[in-house]
Amino acid sequence: MGLFTGLVTLPLAPVRGVAWIAEQIREEARRQLYDPAVIQQRLEEVARARDSGELGEEEAAELETELVRRLMSGGPPSGGMEG
């Protein structure tokens, strides 16, 4: 039965591969979204942009609020995947 199932589902292998890749990309994006080092770097970029006049006070404050919220929330559970 295992050989037959393997042969029958073989045409679906590319679809499963694409789904796996999409899942890996989603997990990496989620990890980076809530990574404290990435958030800290982004906070520093916002501060520099505010100081240079690229961002207004209100826009910078909104960005900082969102970044701090992400930092404090720690993000959704990673499902046990570390590293």
PDB file of N, CA, C and O in Angstrom:
ATOM      1  N   MET A   1       0.821  -1.191   0.000  1.00  0.00           N
ATOM      2  CA  MET A   1       0.000   0.000   0.000  1.00  0.00           C
ATOM      3  C   MET A   1       0.863   1.253   0.000  1.00  0.00           C
ATOM      4  O   MET A   1       0.523   2.225  -0.644  1.00  0.00           O
ATOM      5  N   GLY A   2       2.012   1.255   0.688  1.00  0.00           N
ATOM      6  CA  GLY A   2       2.884   2.413   0.740  1.00  0.00           C
ATOM      7  C   GLY A   2       3.429   2.773  -0.630  1.00  0.00           C
ATOM      8  O   GLY A   2       3.492   3.946  -0.991  1.00  0.00           O
ATOM      9  N   LEU A   3       3.823   1.783  -1.409  1.00  0.00           N
ATOM     10  CA  LEU A   3       4.345   2.035  -2.748  1.00  0.00           C
ATOM     11  C   LEU A   3       3.249   2.593  -3.642  1.00  0.00           C
ATOM     12  O   LEU A   3       3.459   3.564  -4.374  1.00  0.00           O
ATOM     13  N   PHE A   4       2.061   2.002  -3.566  1.00  0.00           N
ATOM     14  CA  PHE A   4       0.937   2.468  -4.384  1.00  0.00           C
ATOM     15  C   PHE A   4       0.570   3.914  -4.025  1.00  0.00           C
ATOM     16  O   PHE A   4       0.391   4.758  -4.902  1.00  0.00           O
ATOM     17  N   THR A   5       0.490   4.199  -2.725  1.00  0.00           N
ATOM     18  CA  THR A   5       0.163   5.554  -2.273  1.00  0.00           C
ATOM     19  C   THR A   5       1.224   6.535  -2.748  1.00  0.00           C
ATOM     20  O   THR A   5       0.907   7.638  -3.195  1.00  0.00           O
ATOM     21  N   GLY A   6       2.479   6.143  -2.662  1.00  0.00           N
ATOM     22  CA  GLY A   6       3.568   6.998  -3.117  1.00  0.00           C
ATOM     23  C   GLY A   6       3.469   7.305  -4.598  1.00  0.00           C
ATOM     24  O   GLY A   6       3.682   8.443  -5.023  1.00  0.00           O
ATOM     25  N   LEU A   7       3.130   6.299  -5.391  1.00  0.00           N
ATOM     26  CA  LEU A   7       3.008   6.499  -6.832  1.00  0.00           C
ATOM     27  C   LEU A   7       1.804   7.368  -7.183  1.00  0.00           C
ATOM     28  O   LEU A   7       1.874   8.219  -8.070  1.00  0.00           O
ATOM     29  N   VAL A   8       0.710   7.165  -6.471  1.00  0.00           N
ATOM     30  CA  VAL A   8      -0.506   7.917  -6.754  1.00  0.00           C
ATOM     31  C   VAL A   8      -0.335   9.393  -6.360  1.00  0.00           C
ATOM     32  O   VAL A   8      -0.798  10.284  -7.067  1.00  0.00           O
ATOM     33  N   THR A   9       0.337   9.635  -5.247  1.00  0.00           N
ATOM     34  CA  THR A   9       0.488  11.011  -4.781  1.00  0.00           C
ATOM     35  C   THR A   9       1.731  11.704  -5.325  1.00  0.00           C
ATOM     36  O   THR A   9       1.954  12.876  -5.042  1.00  0.00           O
ATOM     37  N   LEU A  10       2.540  11.032  -6.125  1.00  0.00           N
ATOM     38  CA  LEU A  10       3.743  11.620  -6.696  1.00  0.00           C
ATOM     39  C   LEU A  10       3.470  12.914  -7.462  1.00  0.00           C
ATOM     40  O   LEU A  10       4.234  13.877  -7.318  1.00  0.00           O
ATOM     41  N   PRO A  11       2.408  13.022  -8.240  1.00  0.00           N
ATOM     42  CA  PRO A  11       2.161  14.295  -8.929  1.00  0.00           C
ATOM     43  C   PRO A  11       1.924  15.481  -7.982  1.00  0.00           C
ATOM     44  O   PRO A  11       2.059  16.627  -8.386  1.00  0.00           O
ATOM     45  N   LEU A  12       1.601  15.209  -6.729  1.00  0.00           N
ATOM     46  CA  LEU A  12       1.370  16.281  -5.766  1.00  0.00           C
ATOM     47  C   LEU A  12       2.653  16.754  -5.092  1.00  0.00           C
ATOM     48  O   LEU A  12       2.638  17.753  -4.356  1.00  0.00           O
ATOM     49  N   ALA A  13       3.772  16.101  -5.355  1.00  0.00           N
ATOM     50  CA  ALA A  13       5.027  16.455  -4.701  1.00  0.00           C
ATOM     51  C   ALA A  13       5.404  17.924  -4.921  1.00  0.00           C
ATOM     52  O   ALA A  13       5.804  18.599  -3.962  1.00  0.00           O
ATOM     53  N   PRO A  14       5.304  18.467  -6.127  1.00  0.00           N
ATOM     54  CA  PRO A  14       5.645  19.888  -6.287  1.00  0.00           C
ATOM     55  C   PRO A  14       4.752  20.814  -5.459  1.00  0.00           C
ATOM     56  O   PRO A  14       5.227  21.811  -4.914  1.00  0.00           O
ATOM     57  N   VAL A  15       3.490  20.475  -5.329  1.00  0.00           N
ATOM     58  CA  VAL A  15       2.574  21.290  -4.535  1.00  0.00           C
ATOM     59  C   VAL A  15       2.981  21.240  -3.063  1.00  0.00           C
ATOM     60  O   VAL A  15       3.016  22.272  -2.382  1.00  0.00           O
ATOM     61  N   ARG A  16       3.314  20.062  -2.574  1.00  0.00           N
ATOM     62  CA  ARG A  16       3.756  19.938  -1.182  1.00  0.00           C
ATOM     63  C   ARG A  16       5.048  20.702  -0.963  1.00  0.00           C
ATOM     64  O   ARG A  16       5.247  21.334   0.078  1.00  0.00           O
ATOM     65  N   GLY A  17       5.938  20.683  -1.948  1.00  0.00           N
ATOM     66  CA  GLY A  17       7.195  21.422  -1.840  1.00  0.00           C
ATOM     67  C   GLY A  17       6.967  22.922  -1.770  1.00  0.00           C
ATOM     68  O   GLY A  17       7.574  23.618  -0.953  1.00  0.00           O
ATOM     69  N   VAL A  18       6.096  23.421  -2.604  1.00  0.00           N
ATOM     70  CA  VAL A  18       5.781  24.854  -2.600  1.00  0.00           C
ATOM     71  C   VAL A  18       5.116  25.238  -1.281  1.00  0.00           C
ATOM     72  O   VAL A  18       5.422  26.283  -0.701  1.00  0.00           O
ATOM     73  N   ALA A  19       4.235  24.399  -0.782  1.00  0.00           N
ATOM     74  CA  ALA A  19       3.572  24.680   0.492  1.00  0.00           C
ATOM     75  C   ALA A  19       4.592  24.702   1.627  1.00  0.00           C
ATOM     76  O   ALA A  19       4.519  25.571   2.514  1.00  0.00           O
ATOM     77  N   TRP A  20       5.558  23.805   1.604  1.00  0.00           N
ATOM     78  CA  TRP A  20       6.597  23.776   2.634  1.00  0.00           C
ATOM     79  C   TRP A  20       7.432  25.056   2.577  1.00  0.00           C
ATOM     80  O   TRP A  20       7.716  25.663   3.608  1.00  0.00           O
ATOM     81  N   ILE A  21       7.818  25.471   1.374  1.00  0.00           N
ATOM     82  CA  ILE A  21       8.607  26.695   1.214  1.00  0.00           C
ATOM     83  C   ILE A  21       7.811  27.901   1.715  1.00  0.00           C
ATOM     84  O   ILE A  21       8.348  28.757   2.419  1.00  0.00           O
ATOM     85  N   ALA A  22       6.547  27.970   1.374  1.00  0.00           N
ATOM     86  CA  ALA A  22       5.705  29.083   1.828  1.00  0.00           C
ATOM     87  C   ALA A  22       5.638  29.111   3.352  1.00  0.00           C
ATOM     88  O   ALA A  22       5.690  30.186   3.962  1.00  0.00           O
ATOM     89  N   GLU A  23       5.529  27.965   3.973  1.00  0.00           N
ATOM     90  CA  GLU A  23       5.475  27.887   5.436  1.00  0.00           C
ATOM     91  C   GLU A  23       6.797  28.365   6.045  1.00  0.00           C
ATOM     92  O   GLU A  23       6.806  29.081   7.045  1.00  0.00           O
ATOM     93  N   GLN A  24       7.918  27.992   5.441  1.00  0.00           N
ATOM     94  CA  GLN A  24       9.219  28.426   5.947  1.00  0.00           C
ATOM     95  C   GLN A  24       9.367  29.938   5.841  1.00  0.00           C
ATOM     96  O   GLN A  24       9.875  30.588   6.754  1.00  0.00           O
ATOM     97  N   ILE A  25       8.917  30.509   4.741  1.00  0.00           N
ATOM     98  CA  ILE A  25       8.978  31.959   4.550  1.00  0.00           C
ATOM     99  C   ILE A  25       8.097  32.661   5.573  1.00  0.00           C
ATOM    100  O   ILE A  25       8.496  33.665   6.177  1.00  0.00           O
ATOM    101  N   ARG A  26       6.909  32.125   5.805  1.00  0.00           N
ATOM    102  CA  ARG A  26       5.999  32.713   6.779  1.00  0.00           C
ATOM    103  C   ARG A  26       6.599  32.685   8.182  1.00  0.00           C
ATOM    104  O   ARG A  26       6.542  33.679   8.916  1.00  0.00           O
ATOM    105  N   GLU A  27       7.201  31.582   8.560  1.00  0.00           N
ATOM    106  CA  GLU A  27       7.813  31.465   9.887  1.00  0.00           C
ATOM    107  C   GLU A  27       8.988  32.423  10.043  1.00  0.00           C
ATOM    108  O   GLU A  27       9.172  33.024  11.101  1.00  0.00           O
ATOM    109  N   GLU A  28       9.805  32.573   9.008  1.00  0.00           N
ATOM    110  CA  GLU A  28      10.942  33.490   9.077  1.00  0.00           C
ATOM    111  C   GLU A  28      10.458  34.939   9.181  1.00  0.00           C
ATOM    112  O   GLU A  28      11.013  35.730   9.945  1.00  0.00           O
ATOM    113  N   ALA A  29       9.437  35.275   8.428  1.00  0.00           N
ATOM    114  CA  ALA A  29       8.880  36.629   8.503  1.00  0.00           C
ATOM    115  C   ALA A  29       8.333  36.897   9.905  1.00  0.00           C
ATOM    116  O   ALA A  29       8.557  37.972  10.474  1.00  0.00           O
ATOM    117  N   ARG A  30       7.643  35.931  10.471  1.00  0.00           N
ATOM    118  CA  ARG A  30       7.107  36.075  11.826  1.00  0.00           C
ATOM    119  C   ARG A  30       8.239  36.226  12.837  1.00  0.00           C
ATOM    120  O   ARG A  30       8.184  37.077  13.725  1.00  0.00           O
ATOM    121  N   ARG A  31       9.300  35.442  12.676  1.00  0.00           N
ATOM    122  CA  ARG A  31      10.438  35.517  13.591  1.00  0.00           C
ATOM    123  C   ARG A  31      11.073  36.904  13.530  1.00  0.00           C
ATOM    124  O   ARG A  31      11.355  37.512  14.549  1.00  0.00           O
ATOM    125  N   GLN A  32      11.273  37.417  12.324  1.00  0.00           N
ATOM    126  CA  GLN A  32      11.893  38.728  12.179  1.00  0.00           C
ATOM    127  C   GLN A  32      10.984  39.849  12.677  1.00  0.00           C
ATOM    128  O   GLN A  32      11.467  40.843  13.207  1.00  0.00           O
ATOM    129  N   LEU A  33       9.699  39.682  12.511  1.00  0.00           N
ATOM    130  CA  LEU A  33       8.751  40.706  12.949  1.00  0.00           C
ATOM    131  C   LEU A  33       8.835  40.931  14.450  1.00  0.00           C
ATOM    132  O   LEU A  33       8.700  42.048  14.933  1.00  0.00           O
ATOM    133  N   TYR A  34       9.099  39.876  15.209  1.00  0.00           N
ATOM    134  CA  TYR A  34       9.118  39.963  16.660  1.00  0.00           C
ATOM    135  C   TYR A  34      10.515  39.808  17.260  1.00  0.00           C
ATOM    136  O   TYR A  34      10.649  39.733  18.479  1.00  0.00           O
ATOM    137  N   ASP A  35      11.557  39.771  16.431  1.00  0.00           N
ATOM    138  CA  ASP A  35      12.937  39.628  16.911  1.00  0.00           C
ATOM    139  C   ASP A  35      13.354  40.916  17.627  1.00  0.00           C
ATOM    140  O   ASP A  35      13.356  41.992  17.018  1.00  0.00           O
ATOM    141  N   PRO A  36      13.718  40.832  18.909  1.00  0.00           N
ATOM    142  CA  PRO A  36      14.086  42.046  19.648  1.00  0.00           C
ATOM    143  C   PRO A  36      15.247  42.821  19.006  1.00  0.00           C
ATOM    144  O   PRO A  36      15.238  44.053  19.021  1.00  0.00           O
ATOM    145  N   ALA A  37      16.218  42.146  18.448  1.00  0.00           N
ATOM    146  CA  ALA A  37      17.347  42.839  17.816  1.00  0.00           C
ATOM    147  C   ALA A  37      16.886  43.626  16.597  1.00  0.00           C
ATOM    148  O   ALA A  37      17.328  44.760  16.372  1.00  0.00           O
ATOM    149  N   VAL A  38      15.996  43.047  15.807  1.00  0.00           N
ATOM    150  CA  VAL A  38      15.460  43.731  14.627  1.00  0.00           C
ATOM    151  C   VAL A  38      14.627  44.933  15.052  1.00  0.00           C
ATOM    152  O   VAL A  38      14.728  46.021  14.463  1.00  0.00           O
ATOM    153  N   ILE A  39      13.819  44.758  16.089  1.00  0.00           N
ATOM    154  CA  ILE A  39      12.980  45.853  16.577  1.00  0.00           C
ATOM    155  C   ILE A  39      13.849  46.986  17.113  1.00  0.00           C
ATOM    156  O   ILE A  39      13.604  48.158  16.832  1.00  0.00           O
ATOM    157  N   GLN A  40      14.897  46.643  17.864  1.00  0.00           N
ATOM    158  CA  GLN A  40      15.794  47.665  18.405  1.00  0.00           C
ATOM    159  C   GLN A  40      16.468  48.439  17.273  1.00  0.00           C
ATOM    160  O   GLN A  40      16.555  49.670  17.316  1.00  0.00           O
ATOM    161  N   GLN A  41      16.907  47.733  16.246  1.00  0.00           N
ATOM    162  CA  GLN A  41      17.532  48.392  15.099  1.00  0.00           C
ATOM    163  C   GLN A  41      16.540  49.342  14.425  1.00  0.00           C
ATOM    164  O   GLN A  41      16.883  50.465  14.057  1.00  0.00           O
ATOM    165  N   ARG A  42      15.311  48.895  14.280  1.00  0.00           N
ATOM    166  CA  ARG A  42      14.278  49.731  13.638  1.00  0.00           C
ATOM    167  C   ARG A  42      13.967  50.961  14.498  1.00  0.00           C
ATOM    168  O   ARG A  42      13.781  52.059  13.964  1.00  0.00           O
ATOM    169  N   LEU A  43      13.938  50.806  15.832  1.00  0.00           N
ATOM    170  CA  LEU A  43      13.733  51.955  16.711  1.00  0.00           C
ATOM    171  C   LEU A  43      14.848  52.986  16.533  1.00  0.00           C
ATOM    172  O   LEU A  43      14.592  54.198  16.514  1.00  0.00           O
ATOM    173  N   GLU A  44      16.079  52.507  16.396  1.00  0.00           N
ATOM    174  CA  GLU A  44      17.212  53.414  16.173  1.00  0.00           C
ATOM    175  C   GLU A  44      17.084  54.128  14.828  1.00  0.00           C
ATOM    176  O   GLU A  44      17.388  55.322  14.727  1.00  0.00           O
ATOM    177  N   GLU A  45      16.611  53.421  13.810  1.00  0.00           N
ATOM    178  CA  GLU A  45      16.412  54.037  12.499  1.00  0.00           C
ATOM    179  C   GLU A  45      15.335  55.128  12.564  1.00  0.00           C
ATOM    180  O   GLU A  45      15.482  56.197  11.957  1.00  0.00           O
ATOM    181  N   VAL A  46      14.268  54.862  13.307  1.00  0.00           N
ATOM    182  CA  VAL A  46      13.203  55.850  13.456  1.00  0.00           C
ATOM    183  C   VAL A  46      13.743  57.091  14.173  1.00  0.00           C
ATOM    184  O   VAL A  46      13.452  58.227  13.771  1.00  0.00           O
ATOM    185  N   ALA A  47      14.548  56.885  15.215  1.00  0.00           N
ATOM    186  CA  ALA A  47      15.121  58.017  15.949  1.00  0.00           C
ATOM    187  C   ALA A  47      16.022  58.853  15.041  1.00  0.00           C
ATOM    188  O   ALA A  47      15.959  60.089  15.059  1.00  0.00           O
ATOM    189  N   ARG A  48      16.841  58.183  14.236  1.00  0.00           N
ATOM    190  CA  ARG A  48      17.713  58.918  13.306  1.00  0.00           C
ATOM    191  C   ARG A  48      16.882  59.687  12.280  1.00  0.00           C
ATOM    192  O   ARG A  48      17.205  60.832  11.949  1.00  0.00           O
ATOM    193  N   ALA A  49      15.835  59.052  11.760  1.00  0.00           N
ATOM    194  CA  ALA A  49      14.985  59.718  10.765  1.00  0.00           C
ATOM    195  C   ALA A  49      14.274  60.921  11.373  1.00  0.00           C
ATOM    196  O   ALA A  49      14.124  61.953  10.724  1.00  0.00           O
ATOM    197  N   ARG A  50      13.854  60.803  12.628  1.00  0.00           N
ATOM    198  CA  ARG A  50      13.223  61.935  13.315  1.00  0.00           C
ATOM    199  C   ARG A  50      14.239  63.063  13.483  1.00  0.00           C
ATOM    200  O   ARG A  50      13.954  64.227  13.191  1.00  0.00           O
ATOM    201  N   ASP A  51      15.449  62.724  13.930  1.00  0.00           N
ATOM    202  CA  ASP A  51      16.486  63.735  14.155  1.00  0.00           C
ATOM    203  C   ASP A  51      16.894  64.449  12.864  1.00  0.00           C
ATOM    204  O   ASP A  51      17.214  65.634  12.884  1.00  0.00           O
ATOM    205  N   SER A  52      16.880  63.709  11.752  1.00  0.00           N
ATOM    206  CA  SER A  52      17.294  64.308  10.477  1.00  0.00           C
ATOM    207  C   SER A  52      16.144  65.037   9.788  1.00  0.00           C
ATOM    208  O   SER A  52      16.355  65.672   8.759  1.00  0.00           O
ATOM    209  N   GLY A  53      14.944  64.901  10.319  1.00  0.00           N
ATOM    210  CA  GLY A  53      13.798  65.584   9.732  1.00  0.00           C
ATOM    211  C   GLY A  53      13.064  64.781   8.663  1.00  0.00           C
ATOM    212  O   GLY A  53      12.114  65.256   8.056  1.00  0.00           O
ATOM    213  N   GLU A  54      13.508  63.544   8.432  1.00  0.00           N
ATOM    214  CA  GLU A  54      12.825  62.690   7.449  1.00  0.00           C
ATOM    215  C   GLU A  54      11.442  62.279   7.922  1.00  0.00           C
ATOM    216  O   GLU A  54      10.551  62.024   7.108  1.00  0.00           O
ATOM    217  N   LEU A  55      11.277  62.174   9.247  1.00  0.00           N
ATOM    218  CA  LEU A  55       9.986  61.821   9.846  1.00  0.00           C
ATOM    219  C   LEU A  55       9.546  62.940  10.770  1.00  0.00           C
ATOM    220  O   LEU A  55      10.365  63.502  11.507  1.00  0.00           O
ATOM    221  N   GLY A  56       8.265  63.215  10.767  1.00  0.00           N
ATOM    222  CA  GLY A  56       7.709  64.171  11.708  1.00  0.00           C
ATOM    223  C   GLY A  56       7.544  63.519  13.066  1.00  0.00           C
ATOM    224  O   GLY A  56       7.613  62.289  13.204  1.00  0.00           O
ATOM    225  N   GLU A  57       7.302  64.328  14.072  1.00  0.00           N
ATOM    226  CA  GLU A  57       7.151  63.819  15.439  1.00  0.00           C
ATOM    227  C   GLU A  57       6.003  62.819  15.545  1.00  0.00           C
ATOM    228  O   GLU A  57       6.145  61.765  16.165  1.00  0.00           O
ATOM    229  N   GLU A  58       4.875  63.150  14.940  1.00  0.00           N
ATOM    230  CA  GLU A  58       3.699  62.284  15.052  1.00  0.00           C
ATOM    231  C   GLU A  58       3.937  60.930  14.386  1.00  0.00           C
ATOM    232  O   GLU A  58       3.630  59.883  14.957  1.00  0.00           O
ATOM    233  N   GLU A  59       4.481  60.951  13.170  1.00  0.00           N
ATOM    234  CA  GLU A  59       4.739  59.702  12.455  1.00  0.00           C
ATOM    235  C   GLU A  59       5.776  58.852  13.197  1.00  0.00           C
ATOM    236  O   GLU A  59       5.616  57.635  13.331  1.00  0.00           O
ATOM    237  N   ALA A  60       6.830  59.495  13.698  1.00  0.00           N
ATOM    238  CA  ALA A  60       7.857  58.771  14.448  1.00  0.00           C
ATOM    239  C   ALA A  60       7.261  58.157  15.715  1.00  0.00           C
ATOM    240  O   ALA A  60       7.557  57.005  16.057  1.00  0.00           O
ATOM    241  N   ALA A  61       6.414  58.911  16.393  1.00  0.00           N
ATOM    242  CA  ALA A  61       5.787  58.403  17.622  1.00  0.00           C
ATOM    243  C   ALA A  61       4.906  57.197  17.326  1.00  0.00           C
ATOM    244  O   ALA A  61       4.896  56.217  18.078  1.00  0.00           O
ATOM    245  N   GLU A  62       4.165  57.239  16.221  1.00  0.00           N
ATOM    246  CA  GLU A  62       3.321  56.102  15.846  1.00  0.00           C
ATOM    247  C   GLU A  62       4.170  54.867  15.553  1.00  0.00           C
ATOM    248  O   GLU A  62       3.836  53.755  15.988  1.00  0.00           O
ATOM    249  N   LEU A  63       5.259  55.051  14.812  1.00  0.00           N
ATOM    250  CA  LEU A  63       6.142  53.927  14.501  1.00  0.00           C
ATOM    251  C   LEU A  63       6.761  53.356  15.776  1.00  0.00           C
ATOM    252  O   LEU A  63       6.825  52.133  15.958  1.00  0.00           O
ATOM    253  N   GLU A  64       7.212  54.232  16.656  1.00  0.00           N
ATOM    254  CA  GLU A  64       7.810  53.769  17.901  1.00  0.00           C
ATOM    255  C   GLU A  64       6.796  53.018  18.761  1.00  0.00           C
ATOM    256  O   GLU A  64       7.133  51.993  19.362  1.00  0.00           O
ATOM    257  N   THR A  65       5.570  53.508  18.807  1.00  0.00           N
ATOM    258  CA  THR A  65       4.530  52.833  19.588  1.00  0.00           C
ATOM    259  C   THR A  65       4.301  51.419  19.058  1.00  0.00           C
ATOM    260  O   THR A  65       4.213  50.458  19.840  1.00  0.00           O
ATOM    261  N   GLU A  66       4.211  51.284  17.753  1.00  0.00           N
ATOM    262  CA  GLU A  66       4.007  49.962  17.153  1.00  0.00           C
ATOM    263  C   GLU A  66       5.200  49.048  17.423  1.00  0.00           C
ATOM    264  O   GLU A  66       5.042  47.872  17.758  1.00  0.00           O
ATOM    265  N   LEU A  67       6.409  49.565  17.291  1.00  0.00           N
ATOM    266  CA  LEU A  67       7.602  48.755  17.524  1.00  0.00           C
ATOM    267  C   LEU A  67       7.694  48.312  18.981  1.00  0.00           C
ATOM    268  O   LEU A  67       8.002  47.143  19.266  1.00  0.00           O
ATOM    269  N   VAL A  68       7.394  49.216  19.898  1.00  0.00           N
ATOM    270  CA  VAL A  68       7.431  48.859  21.323  1.00  0.00           C
ATOM    271  C   VAL A  68       6.345  47.831  21.633  1.00  0.00           C
ATOM    272  O   VAL A  68       6.564  46.895  22.404  1.00  0.00           O
ATOM    273  N   ARG A  69       5.172  47.987  21.015  1.00  0.00           N
ATOM    274  CA  ARG A  69       4.099  47.005  21.221  1.00  0.00           C
ATOM    275  C   ARG A  69       4.560  45.611  20.790  1.00  0.00           C
ATOM    276  O   ARG A  69       4.353  44.628  21.498  1.00  0.00           O
ATOM    277  N   ARG A  70       5.197  45.530  19.619  1.00  0.00           N
ATOM    278  CA  ARG A  70       5.710  44.237  19.139  1.00  0.00           C
ATOM    279  C   ARG A  70       6.780  43.698  20.075  1.00  0.00           C
ATOM    280  O   ARG A  70       6.816  42.500  20.367  1.00  0.00           O
ATOM    281  N   LEU A  71       7.643  44.577  20.555  1.00  0.00           N
ATOM    282  CA  LEU A  71       8.708  44.153  21.456  1.00  0.00           C
ATOM    283  C   LEU A  71       8.136  43.609  22.756  1.00  0.00           C
ATOM    284  O   LEU A  71       8.566  42.559  23.243  1.00  0.00           O
ATOM    285  N   MET A  72       7.133  44.294  23.305  1.00  0.00           N
ATOM    286  CA  MET A  72       6.545  43.879  24.577  1.00  0.00           C
ATOM    287  C   MET A  72       5.701  42.620  24.446  1.00  0.00           C
ATOM    288  O   MET A  72       5.625  41.828  25.370  1.00  0.00           O
ATOM    289  N   SER A  73       5.070  42.451  23.300  1.00  0.00           N
ATOM    290  CA  SER A  73       4.205  41.281  23.130  1.00  0.00           C
ATOM    291  C   SER A  73       5.017  40.017  22.947  1.00  0.00           C
ATOM    292  O   SER A  73       4.551  38.924  23.263  1.00  0.00           O
ATOM    293  N   GLY A  74       6.216  40.141  22.428  1.00  0.00           N
ATOM    294  CA  GLY A  74       7.030  38.963  22.198  1.00  0.00           C
ATOM    295  C   GLY A  74       6.547  38.142  21.032  1.00  0.00           C
ATOM    296  O   GLY A  74       7.133  37.146  20.670  1.00  0.00           O
ATOM    297  N   GLY A  75       5.444  38.530  20.441  1.00  0.00           N
ATOM    298  CA  GLY A  75       4.936  37.849  19.267  1.00  0.00           C
ATOM    299  C   GLY A  75       4.185  36.595  19.582  1.00  0.00           C
ATOM    300  O   GLY A  75       4.122  36.145  20.730  1.00  0.00           O
ATOM    301  N   PRO A  76       3.623  36.018  18.549  1.00  0.00           N
ATOM    302  CA  PRO A  76       2.885  34.769  18.726  1.00  0.00           C
ATOM    303  C   PRO A  76       3.839  33.640  19.052  1.00  0.00           C
ATOM    304  O   PRO A  76       5.027  33.723  18.755  1.00  0.00           O
ATOM    305  N   PRO A  77       3.344  32.569  19.668  1.00  0.00           N
ATOM    306  CA  PRO A  77       4.207  31.424  19.974  1.00  0.00           C
ATOM    307  C   PRO A  77       4.853  30.912  18.707  1.00  0.00           C
ATOM    308  O   PRO A  77       4.250  30.865  17.646  1.00  0.00           O
ATOM    309  N   SER A  78       6.115  30.507  18.834  1.00  0.00           N
ATOM    310  CA  SER A  78       6.858  30.041  17.666  1.00  0.00           C
ATOM    311  C   SER A  78       6.599  28.583  17.353  1.00  0.00           C
ATOM    312  O   SER A  78       7.131  28.045  16.404  1.00  0.00           O
ATOM    313  N   GLY A  79       5.815  27.917  18.161  1.00  0.00           N
ATOM    314  CA  GLY A  79       5.531  26.504  17.899  1.00  0.00           C
ATOM    315  C   GLY A  79       6.689  25.603  18.262  1.00  0.00           C
ATOM    316  O   GLY A  79       6.820  24.514  17.767  1.00  0.00           O
ATOM    317  N   GLY A  80       7.572  26.100  19.140  1.00  0.00           N
ATOM    318  CA  GLY A  80       8.677  25.278  19.606  1.00  0.00           C
ATOM    319  C   GLY A  80       9.885  25.319  18.701  1.00  0.00           C
ATOM    320  O   GLY A  80      10.859  24.642  18.946  1.00  0.00           O
ATOM    321  N   MET A  81       9.848  26.086  17.622  1.00  0.00           N
ATOM    322  CA  MET A  81      10.984  26.156  16.720  1.00  0.00           C
ATOM    323  C   MET A  81      11.964  27.200  17.250  1.00  0.00           C
ATOM    324  O   MET A  81      11.642  28.356  17.348  1.00  0.00           O
ATOM    325  N   GLU A  82      13.147  26.789  17.603  1.00  0.00           N
ATOM    326  CA  GLU A  82      14.172  27.693  18.097  1.00  0.00           C
ATOM    327  C   GLU A  82      15.286  27.776  17.070  1.00  0.00           C
ATOM    328  O   GLU A  82      15.593  26.828  16.386  1.00  0.00           O
ATOM    329  N   GLY A  83      15.918  28.957  17.038  1.00  0.00           N
ATOM    330  CA  GLY A  83      17.131  29.130  16.250  1.00  0.00           C
ATOM    331  C   GLY A  83      16.888  29.378  14.852  1.00  0.00           C
ATOM    332  O   GLY A  83      17.481  29.376  13.922  1.00  0.00           O
TER     333      GLY A  83
END
